[in-house]
Short mmCIF file of C-alpha atoms in Angstrom, two decimals:
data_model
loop_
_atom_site.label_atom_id
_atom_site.label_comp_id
_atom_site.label_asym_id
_atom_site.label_seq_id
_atom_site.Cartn_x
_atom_site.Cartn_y
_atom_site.Cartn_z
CA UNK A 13 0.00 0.00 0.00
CA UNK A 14 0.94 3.80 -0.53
CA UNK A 15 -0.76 6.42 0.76
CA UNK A 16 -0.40 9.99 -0.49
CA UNK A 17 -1.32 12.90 1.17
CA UNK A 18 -0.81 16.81 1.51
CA UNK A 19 1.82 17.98 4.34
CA UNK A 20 0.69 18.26 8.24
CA UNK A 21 1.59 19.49 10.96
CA UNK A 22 0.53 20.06 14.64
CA UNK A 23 0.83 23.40 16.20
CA UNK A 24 0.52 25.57 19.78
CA UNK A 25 0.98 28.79 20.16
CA UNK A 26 -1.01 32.87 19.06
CA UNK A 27 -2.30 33.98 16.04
CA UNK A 28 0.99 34.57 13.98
CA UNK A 29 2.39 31.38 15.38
CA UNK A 30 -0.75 29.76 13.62
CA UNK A 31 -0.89 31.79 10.46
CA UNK A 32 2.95 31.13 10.25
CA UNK A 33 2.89 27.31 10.38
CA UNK A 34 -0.51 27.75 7.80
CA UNK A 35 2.27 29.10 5.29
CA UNK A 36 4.56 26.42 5.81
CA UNK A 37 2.49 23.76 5.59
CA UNK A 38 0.93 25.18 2.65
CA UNK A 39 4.27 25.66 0.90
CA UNK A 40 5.32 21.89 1.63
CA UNK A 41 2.56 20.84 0.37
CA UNK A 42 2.83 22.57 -2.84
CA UNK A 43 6.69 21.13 -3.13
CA UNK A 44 5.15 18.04 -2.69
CA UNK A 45 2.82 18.64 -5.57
CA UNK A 46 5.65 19.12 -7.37
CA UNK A 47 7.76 16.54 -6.96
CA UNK A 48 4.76 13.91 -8.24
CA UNK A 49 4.22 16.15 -11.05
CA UNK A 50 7.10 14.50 -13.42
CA UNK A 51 5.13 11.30 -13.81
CA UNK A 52 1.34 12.32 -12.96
CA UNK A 53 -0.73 15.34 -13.89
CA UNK A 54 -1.66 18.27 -11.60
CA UNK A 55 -4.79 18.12 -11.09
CA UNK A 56 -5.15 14.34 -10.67
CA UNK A 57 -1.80 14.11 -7.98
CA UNK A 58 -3.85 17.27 -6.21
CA UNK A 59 -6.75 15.21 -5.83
CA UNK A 60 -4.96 12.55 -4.47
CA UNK A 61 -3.21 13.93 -2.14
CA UNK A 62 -5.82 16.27 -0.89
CA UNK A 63 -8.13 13.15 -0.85
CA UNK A 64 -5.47 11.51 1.58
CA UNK A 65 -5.97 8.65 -0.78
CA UNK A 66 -4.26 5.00 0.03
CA UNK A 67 -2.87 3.05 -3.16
CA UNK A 68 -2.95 -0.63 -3.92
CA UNK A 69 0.31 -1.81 -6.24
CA UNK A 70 -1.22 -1.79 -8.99
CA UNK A 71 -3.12 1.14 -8.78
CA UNK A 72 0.09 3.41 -7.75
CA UNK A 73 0.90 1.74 -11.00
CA UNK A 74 -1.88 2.67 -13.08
CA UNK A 75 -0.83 6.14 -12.05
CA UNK A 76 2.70 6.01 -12.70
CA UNK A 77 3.76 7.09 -8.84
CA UNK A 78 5.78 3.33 -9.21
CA UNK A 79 7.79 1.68 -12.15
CA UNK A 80 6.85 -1.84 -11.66
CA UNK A 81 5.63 -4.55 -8.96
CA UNK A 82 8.52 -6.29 -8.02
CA UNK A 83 7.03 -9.80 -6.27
CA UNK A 84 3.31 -9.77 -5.54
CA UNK A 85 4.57 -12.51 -2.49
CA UNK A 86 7.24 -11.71 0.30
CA UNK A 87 9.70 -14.34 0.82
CA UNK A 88 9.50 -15.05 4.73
CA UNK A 89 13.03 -14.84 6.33
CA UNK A 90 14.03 -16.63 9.44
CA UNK A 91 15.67 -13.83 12.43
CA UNK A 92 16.37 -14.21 15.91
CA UNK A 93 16.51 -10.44 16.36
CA UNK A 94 12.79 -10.40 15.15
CA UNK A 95 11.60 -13.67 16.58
CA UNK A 96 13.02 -12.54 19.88
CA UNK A 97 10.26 -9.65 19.53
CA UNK A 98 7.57 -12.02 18.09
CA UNK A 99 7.67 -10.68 14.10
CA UNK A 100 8.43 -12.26 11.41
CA UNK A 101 10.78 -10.46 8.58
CA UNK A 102 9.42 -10.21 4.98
CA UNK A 103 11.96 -9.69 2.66
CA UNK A 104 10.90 -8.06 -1.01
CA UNK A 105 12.60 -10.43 -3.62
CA UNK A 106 13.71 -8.17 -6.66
CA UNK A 107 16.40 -10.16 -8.35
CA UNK A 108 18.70 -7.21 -7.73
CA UNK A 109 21.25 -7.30 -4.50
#
């Protein structure tokens, strides 16, 4: 899963404090816009993101935010570190090391 969304931010403090971190969350966001911008149009990464939208694969895929699905499975791997803490490790295969 992906999930896309505009910038956030919590915040304390008077009226220019507020209207200050307003700007600059604003102004993120927009970078943000930005940077998605190469490989999706405007108006559809805005919606997105402003929808605080989540993303299977494939459809981050179908909207070009990812180049390709690398192994719909994970490959379970074996860890004491992890089994010490009760998870199991799921290693991505992608045939590059």
């Amino acid at each position: 899963m992906l999930m896309v969304h505009n910038a956030q931010t919590f915040v304390a403090g008077d009226a220019k404090k507020l209207r200050k971190a307003a700007d600059d969350v604003e102004k993120v966001s927009q970078a943000v816009l930005k940077s998605y911008t190469n490989r999706v149009d405007a108006d559809t990464m805005k919606k997105l993101l402003d929808d605080e939208t989540y993303l299977t694969a494939e459809e981050a895929l179908k909207y070009g935010l990812i180049d390709e699905i690398i192994d719909a499975e994970p490959e379970e791997v074996e860890s004491e570190i992890f089994e010490k803490c009760g998870y199991r490790l799921h290693i991505w295969r992608s045939g590059r090391c």
